[in-house]
PDB file of C-alpha atoms in Angstrom:
ATOM      1  CA  MET E   1      -3.335 -28.359  28.014  1.00  0.00           C
ATOM      2  CA  ILE E   2      -3.803 -28.801  24.245  1.00  0.00           C
ATOM      3  CA  ARG E   3      -6.651 -26.283  24.291  1.00  0.00           C
ATOM      4  CA  ALA E   4      -4.324 -23.739  25.912  1.00  0.00           C
ATOM      5  CA  ILE E   5      -1.505 -24.349  23.411  1.00  0.00           C
ATOM      6  CA  LEU E   6      -3.533 -24.145  20.197  1.00  0.00           C
ATOM      7  CA  PRO E   7      -4.511 -20.446  20.492  1.00  0.00           C
ATOM      8  CA  ALA E   8      -0.902 -19.526  21.206  1.00  0.00           C
ATOM      9  CA  LEU E   9       0.312 -21.472  18.176  1.00  0.00           C
ATOM     10  CA  PHE E  10      -2.339 -19.812  16.025  1.00  0.00           C
ATOM     11  CA  ALA E  11      -1.251 -16.355  17.211  1.00  0.00           C
ATOM     12  CA  LEU E  12       2.399 -17.109  16.467  1.00  0.00           C
ATOM     13  CA  THR E  13       1.539 -18.398  12.991  1.00  0.00           C
ATOM     14  CA  LEU E  14      -0.545 -15.323  12.259  1.00  0.00           C
ATOM     15  CA  ALA E  15       2.233 -13.007  13.409  1.00  0.00           C
ATOM     16  CA  ALA E  16       4.773 -14.846  11.276  1.00  0.00           C
ATOM     17  CA  CYS E  17       2.543 -14.607   8.217  1.00  0.00           C
ATOM     18  CA  SER E  18       1.941 -10.906   8.801  1.00  0.00           C
ATOM     19  CA  GLY E  19       5.675 -10.265   9.064  1.00  0.00           C
ATOM     20  CA  ALA E  20       6.297 -12.204   5.852  1.00  0.00           C
ATOM     21  CA  ASP E  21       3.668 -10.117   4.046  1.00  0.00           C
ATOM     22  CA  ARG E  22       5.365  -6.907   5.137  1.00  0.00           C
ATOM     23  CA  ASP E  23       8.646  -8.173   3.723  1.00  0.00           C
ATOM     24  CA  ALA E  24       7.196  -9.305   0.378  1.00  0.00           C
ATOM     25  CA  ALA E  25       7.016  -7.103  -2.690  1.00  0.00           C
ATOM     26  CA  ALA E  26       3.388  -6.694  -3.744  1.00  0.00           C
ATOM     27  CA  PRO E  27       2.413  -6.598  -7.428  1.00  0.00           C
ATOM     28  CA  PRO E  28       2.461  -3.123  -8.983  1.00  0.00           C
ATOM     29  CA  GLN E  29      -0.767  -1.191  -9.434  1.00  0.00           C
ATOM     30  CA  PRO E  30       0.006   0.635 -12.698  1.00  0.00           C
ATOM     31  CA  ALA E  31      -1.792   3.910 -13.349  1.00  0.00           C
ATOM     32  CA  GLU E  32      -1.179   6.812 -15.669  1.00  0.00           C
ATOM     33  CA  ARG E  33       1.145   9.422 -14.223  1.00  0.00           C
ATOM     34  CA  ALA E  34      -0.097  12.981 -14.600  1.00  0.00           C
ATOM     35  CA  VAL E  35       2.165  15.338 -16.548  1.00  0.00           C
ATOM     36  CA  LEU E  36       2.839  18.671 -14.852  1.00  0.00           C
ATOM     37  CA  GLU E  37       3.769  21.149 -17.580  1.00  0.00           C
ATOM     38  CA  LYS E  38       5.378  24.562 -17.564  1.00  0.00           C
ATOM     39  CA  GLY E  39       2.909  27.392 -18.040  1.00  0.00           C
ATOM     40  CA  VAL E  40      -0.133  25.172 -17.493  1.00  0.00           C
ATOM     41  CA  GLU E  41      -2.069  24.983 -14.219  1.00  0.00           C
ATOM     42  CA  THR E  42      -2.906  21.339 -13.583  1.00  0.00           C
ATOM     43  CA  GLY E  43      -5.063  19.697 -10.935  1.00  0.00           C
ATOM     44  CA  VAL E  44      -4.737  16.004 -10.111  1.00  0.00           C
ATOM     45  CA  LEU E  45      -7.541  14.637  -7.959  1.00  0.00           C
ATOM     46  CA  ALA E  46      -6.704  11.976  -5.369  1.00  0.00           C
ATOM     47  CA  PRO E  47      -8.578   8.648  -5.661  1.00  0.00           C
ATOM     48  CA  ASN E  48     -10.693   9.506  -2.607  1.00  0.00           C
ATOM     49  CA  SER E  49     -11.808  12.721  -4.385  1.00  0.00           C
ATOM     50  CA  SER E  50     -11.315  14.828  -1.248  1.00  0.00           C
ATOM     51  CA  ILE E  51      -7.904  16.376  -1.965  1.00  0.00           C
ATOM     52  CA  ARG E  52      -6.107  17.522  -5.077  1.00  0.00           C
ATOM     53  CA  LEU E  53      -2.543  18.155  -6.200  1.00  0.00           C
ATOM     54  CA  VAL E  54      -2.254  21.527  -7.924  1.00  0.00           C
ATOM     55  CA  SER E  55       0.652  22.489 -10.166  1.00  0.00           C
ATOM     56  CA  ARG E  56       0.608  26.218 -10.850  1.00  0.00           C
ATOM     57  CA  GLY E  57       2.731  25.821 -13.984  1.00  0.00           C
ATOM     58  CA  ASP E  58       5.664  27.713 -12.480  1.00  0.00           C
ATOM     59  CA  GLY E  59       7.171  24.871 -10.452  1.00  0.00           C
ATOM     60  CA  GLU E  60       5.157  25.431  -7.277  1.00  0.00           C
ATOM     61  CA  ILE E  61       3.193  22.374  -6.093  1.00  0.00           C
ATOM     62  CA  LEU E  62       0.267  22.703  -3.694  1.00  0.00           C
ATOM     63  CA  ILE E  63      -2.222  20.375  -2.046  1.00  0.00           C
ATOM     64  CA  SER E  64      -5.805  21.618  -2.061  1.00  0.00           C
ATOM     65  CA  ALA E  65      -8.123  20.229   0.610  1.00  0.00           C
ATOM     66  CA  GLY E  66     -10.843  22.769  -0.113  1.00  0.00           C
ATOM     67  CA  PHE E  67     -11.183  26.163  -1.791  1.00  0.00           C
ATOM     68  CA  PHE E  68      -9.644  28.079   1.131  1.00  0.00           C
ATOM     69  CA  ASN E  69      -7.168  25.354   2.131  1.00  0.00           C
ATOM     70  CA  ARG E  70      -4.135  25.209  -0.152  1.00  0.00           C
ATOM     71  CA  ASN E  71      -0.751  24.177   1.212  1.00  0.00           C
ATOM     72  CA  GLY E  72       2.472  24.591  -0.735  1.00  0.00           C
ATOM     73  CA  ILE E  73       4.539  21.395  -0.495  1.00  0.00           C
ATOM     74  CA  ALA E  74       7.377  21.650  -3.033  1.00  0.00           C
ATOM     75  CA  GLU E  75       9.127  23.442  -5.856  1.00  0.00           C
ATOM     76  CA  VAL E  76       9.897  21.171  -8.822  1.00  0.00           C
ATOM     77  CA  GLY E  77      11.375  21.369 -12.284  1.00  0.00           C
ATOM     78  CA  LEU E  78       8.892  21.177 -15.143  1.00  0.00           C
ATOM     79  CA  PRO E  79       7.784  19.086 -16.866  1.00  0.00           C
ATOM     80  CA  SER E  80       7.428  16.504 -14.100  1.00  0.00           C
ATOM     81  CA  ARG E  81       5.119  13.547 -13.489  1.00  0.00           C
ATOM     82  CA  ALA E  82       2.969  12.798 -10.454  1.00  0.00           C
ATOM     83  CA  LEU E  83       0.884   9.886  -9.217  1.00  0.00           C
ATOM     84  CA  TRP E  84      -1.359   9.484  -6.195  1.00  0.00           C
ATOM     85  CA  ALA E  85      -1.259   6.259  -4.206  1.00  0.00           C
ATOM     86  CA  PRO E  86      -4.476   4.205  -4.395  1.00  0.00           C
ATOM     87  CA  ASP E  87      -5.241   4.963  -0.728  1.00  0.00           C
ATOM     88  CA  SER E  88      -4.761   8.745  -1.292  1.00  0.00           C
ATOM     89  CA  ARG E  89      -2.354   8.926   1.661  1.00  0.00           C
ATOM     90  CA  ARG E  90       0.782   9.395  -0.429  1.00  0.00           C
ATOM     91  CA  LEU E  91       1.877  10.717  -3.790  1.00  0.00           C
ATOM     92  CA  PHE E  92       5.114  10.775  -5.700  1.00  0.00           C
ATOM     93  CA  ILE E  93       6.478  13.383  -8.060  1.00  0.00           C
ATOM     94  CA  ASN E  94       9.255  12.631 -10.525  1.00  0.00           C
ATOM     95  CA  ASP E  95      11.020  15.970 -10.202  1.00  0.00           C
ATOM     96  CA  SER E  96      12.829  16.691 -13.467  1.00  0.00           C
ATOM     97  CA  ALA E  97      15.308  19.145 -12.033  1.00  0.00           C
ATOM     98  CA  SER E  98      17.179  19.169 -15.359  1.00  0.00           C
ATOM     99  CA  PRO E  99      16.920  17.404 -18.753  1.00  0.00           C
ATOM    100  CA  ALA E 100      19.528  14.848 -17.660  1.00  0.00           C
ATOM    101  CA  TRP E 101      18.633  14.286 -14.010  1.00  0.00           C
ATOM    102  CA  SER E 102      15.497  13.550 -12.017  1.00  0.00           C
ATOM    103  CA  ALA E 103      14.546  12.293  -8.585  1.00  0.00           C
ATOM    104  CA  VAL E 104      11.450  10.617  -7.210  1.00  0.00           C
ATOM    105  CA  ARG E 105      10.008  12.611  -4.313  1.00  0.00           C
ATOM    106  CA  VAL E 106       7.576  10.839  -2.004  1.00  0.00           C
ATOM    107  CA  PHE E 107       5.058  12.781   0.089  1.00  0.00           C
ATOM    108  CA  GLU E 108       2.771  11.590   2.870  1.00  0.00           C
ATOM    109  CA  ILE E 109      -0.457  13.599   2.735  1.00  0.00           C
ATOM    110  CA  SER E 110      -2.924  14.108   5.583  1.00  0.00           C
ATOM    111  CA  SER E 111      -6.675  14.523   5.068  1.00  0.00           C
ATOM    112  CA  SER E 112      -6.256  18.241   5.834  1.00  0.00           C
ATOM    113  CA  GLY E 113      -3.690  18.665   3.053  1.00  0.00           C
ATOM    114  CA  ASP E 114      -0.532  18.785   5.145  1.00  0.00           C
ATOM    115  CA  ALA E 115       2.459  17.016   3.609  1.00  0.00           C
ATOM    116  CA  VAL E 116       5.651  15.379   4.874  1.00  0.00           C
ATOM    117  CA  GLU E 117       8.346  14.516   2.334  1.00  0.00           C
ATOM    118  CA  HIS E 118      10.329  11.273   2.672  1.00  0.00           C
ATOM    119  CA  ASP E 119      13.579  11.029   0.683  1.00  0.00           C
ATOM    120  CA  ALA E 120      14.597   7.559   1.898  1.00  0.00           C
ATOM    121  CA  VAL E 121      13.336   5.783  -1.239  1.00  0.00           C
ATOM    122  CA  HIS E 122      15.468   7.883  -3.599  1.00  0.00           C
ATOM    123  CA  ARG E 123      18.543   7.514  -1.403  1.00  0.00           C
ATOM    124  CA  ALA E 124      18.093   3.733  -0.996  1.00  0.00           C
ATOM    125  CA  ALA E 125      17.623   3.150  -4.737  1.00  0.00           C
ATOM    126  CA  VAL E 126      20.694   5.215  -5.675  1.00  0.00           C
ATOM    127  CA  ALA E 127      22.801   3.541  -2.982  1.00  0.00           C
ATOM    128  CA  GLU E 128      21.814   0.081  -4.252  1.00  0.00           C
ATOM    129  CA  LEU E 129      22.667   1.024  -7.840  1.00  0.00           C
ATOM    130  CA  GLY E 130      26.038   2.263  -6.617  1.00  0.00           C
ATOM    131  CA  ARG E 131      26.647  -0.889  -4.566  1.00  0.00           C
ATOM    132  CA  ARG E 132      26.062  -3.070  -7.614  1.00  0.00           C
ATOM    133  CA  ASN E 133      28.697  -1.062  -9.445  1.00  0.00           C
ATOM    134  CA  GLY E 134      31.213  -1.220  -6.607  1.00  0.00           C
ATOM    135  CA  CYS E 135      30.661   2.373  -5.477  1.00  0.00           C
ATOM    136  CA  ALA E 136      30.669   3.228  -1.791  1.00  0.00           C
ATOM    137  CA  THR E 137      29.072   6.614  -2.487  1.00  0.00           C
ATOM    138  CA  VAL E 138      27.324   8.024  -5.550  1.00  0.00           C
ATOM    139  CA  PRO E 139      27.641  11.697  -6.567  1.00  0.00           C
ATOM    140  CA  GLU E 140      24.185  13.275  -6.695  1.00  0.00           C
ATOM    141  CA  ALA E 141      24.507  14.143 -10.384  1.00  0.00           C
ATOM    142  CA  ASP E 142      25.462  10.608 -11.436  1.00  0.00           C
ATOM    143  CA  ALA E 143      22.145   8.807 -10.900  1.00  0.00           C
ATOM    144  CA  ALA E 144      18.464   9.540 -11.447  1.00  0.00           C
ATOM    145  CA  THR E 145      15.347   7.915 -10.018  1.00  0.00           C
ATOM    146  CA  SER E 146      11.774   7.750 -11.302  1.00  0.00           C
ATOM    147  CA  GLY E 147       8.631   6.516  -9.614  1.00  0.00           C
ATOM    148  CA  MET E 148       6.986   3.862 -11.780  1.00  0.00           C
ATOM    149  CA  ALA E 149       3.975   2.618  -9.810  1.00  0.00           C
ATOM    150  CA  TRP E 150       2.477   2.119  -6.381  1.00  0.00           C
ATOM    151  CA  ALA E 151       1.821  -1.247  -4.748  1.00  0.00           C
ATOM    152  CA  ALA E 152       0.013  -2.507  -1.645  1.00  0.00           C
ATOM    153  CA  GLU E 153      -2.408   0.449  -1.888  1.00  0.00           C
ATOM    154  CA  GLY E 154       0.462   2.909  -1.418  1.00  0.00           C
ATOM    155  CA  ARG E 155       2.601   1.237   1.226  1.00  0.00           C
ATOM    156  CA  GLN E 156       5.135   0.190  -1.427  1.00  0.00           C
ATOM    157  CA  ILE E 157       6.563   1.928  -4.469  1.00  0.00           C
ATOM    158  CA  TYR E 158       8.296   0.754  -7.655  1.00  0.00           C
ATOM    159  CA  VAL E 159      11.258   2.980  -8.578  1.00  0.00           C
ATOM    160  CA  LEU E 160      13.700   2.929 -11.483  1.00  0.00           C
ATOM    161  CA  ALA E 161      17.254   4.026 -10.691  1.00  0.00           C
ATOM    162  CA  GLU E 162      19.557   4.834 -13.621  1.00  0.00           C
ATOM    163  CA  ALA E 163      23.174   5.846 -14.070  1.00  0.00           C
ATOM    164  CA  ARG E 164      23.203   9.093 -16.070  1.00  0.00           C
ATOM    165  CA  ARG E 165      26.772  10.406 -16.060  1.00  0.00           C
ATOM    166  CA  GLN E 166      30.169  10.004 -14.396  1.00  0.00           C
ATOM    167  CA  THR E 167      31.355  12.920 -12.309  1.00  0.00           C
ATOM    168  CA  GLY E 168      33.211  11.023  -9.570  1.00  0.00           C
ATOM    169  CA  ASP E 169      34.983   7.727  -9.054  1.00  0.00           C
ATOM    170  CA  CYS E 170      32.002   5.465  -9.846  1.00  0.00           C
ATOM    171  CA  GLN E 171      32.541   3.328 -12.949  1.00  0.00           C
ATOM    172  CA  TRP E 172      29.094   2.568 -14.357  1.00  0.00           C
ATOM    173  CA  GLY E 173      30.063  -0.416 -16.476  1.00  0.00           C
ATOM    174  CA  ALA E 174      28.435  -3.256 -14.549  1.00  0.00           C
ATOM    175  CA  VAL E 175      24.786  -2.268 -14.056  1.00  0.00           C
ATOM    176  CA  SER E 176      23.278   0.777 -15.754  1.00  0.00           C
ATOM    177  CA  ASP E 177      19.809   0.597 -14.192  1.00  0.00           C
ATOM    178  CA  ILE E 178      17.787  -1.294 -11.604  1.00  0.00           C
ATOM    179  CA  LEU E 179      14.169  -1.512 -10.536  1.00  0.00           C
ATOM    180  CA  VAL E 180      13.535  -1.531  -6.802  1.00  0.00           C
ATOM    181  CA  VAL E 181      10.398  -2.181  -4.791  1.00  0.00           C
ATOM    182  CA  ALA E 182      10.625  -0.234  -1.550  1.00  0.00           C
ATOM    183  CA  ASP E 183       8.709   0.556   1.579  1.00  0.00           C
ATOM    184  CA  ALA E 184       7.279   3.956   0.709  1.00  0.00           C
ATOM    185  CA  GLN E 185       7.954   5.586   4.057  1.00  0.00           C
ATOM    186  CA  GLY E 186      11.178   4.093   5.335  1.00  0.00           C
ATOM    187  CA  GLY E 187      12.839   3.244   2.016  1.00  0.00           C
ATOM    188  CA  ARG E 188      13.573  -0.380   2.943  1.00  0.00           C
ATOM    189  CA  LEU E 189      14.218  -2.338  -0.254  1.00  0.00           C
ATOM    190  CA  LEU E 190      11.953  -5.371  -0.645  1.00  0.00           C
ATOM    191  CA  LYS E 191      13.034  -6.437  -4.131  1.00  0.00           C
ATOM    192  CA  VAL E 192      15.722  -5.417  -6.617  1.00  0.00           C
ATOM    193  CA  LEU E 193      16.011  -6.415 -10.275  1.00  0.00           C
ATOM    194  CA  PRO E 194      18.452  -5.391 -13.010  1.00  0.00           C
ATOM    195  CA  GLY E 195      16.722  -3.263 -15.620  1.00  0.00           C
ATOM    196  CA  ASP E 196      16.571  -5.921 -18.359  1.00  0.00           C
ATOM    197  CA  ALA E 197      15.089  -8.527 -16.030  1.00  0.00           C
ATOM    198  CA  ALA E 198      12.613  -5.991 -14.649  1.00  0.00           C
ATOM    199  CA  ARG E 199      11.358  -5.118 -18.123  1.00  0.00           C
ATOM    200  CA  LEU E 200      10.656  -8.787 -18.781  1.00  0.00           C
ATOM    201  CA  GLU E 201       8.937  -9.375 -15.439  1.00  0.00           C
ATOM    202  CA  TYR E 202       6.930  -6.129 -15.400  1.00  0.00           C
ATOM    203  CA  PRO E 203       6.187  -5.187 -19.041  1.00  0.00           C
ATOM    204  CA  GLY E 204       3.154  -3.144 -17.937  1.00  0.00           C
ATOM    205  CA  LEU E 205       5.238  -0.512 -16.128  1.00  0.00           C
ATOM    206  CA  PRO E 206       5.806   2.827 -17.917  1.00  0.00           C
ATOM    207  CA  TRP E 207       9.293   2.177 -19.307  1.00  0.00           C
ATOM    208  CA  GLY E 208       9.096   4.735 -22.095  1.00  0.00           C
TER     209      GLY E 208
END
């Protein structure tokens, strides 16, 4: 009887540990974000060296999976910043749509260069910043987000959300910025810190 119970207990323990790991924020994996500049064609090679982000310098972003395989994935404001995930399956672009506003855009990239954009991380970070300021909804122009780093090989992302202006009913007096750690695909928040506390805990992130 004991021999029959022990494997079941082991399986339950393993499942519980796996679930806990999925819910825990992993340490950031800081890396230099590539600058995509206006008028300059820029290529950013993925860590696996098989695919490349290409910025044409006019706002068009492509993924190159070979000389004859280029797929357009987005139009962005320039300059912007981009960073591949360590596993080369995702990348984020901090789209500087205007001098005062930006949004992190997360893309899932296949080995053939096809891309699917997920906006859940941006929306979750802005909603949490609004919630901490007593706002049920946040006007799009009021808050900006920036990708800071990947974690867990690309399954998680560190994002800074900042209040930039007041165009609606939100009063931004309580919390001006937060750092969130989120599931990169679904946007589920795993950890949230006020900006000052985040700077102390993660001094190696690109705060400048």
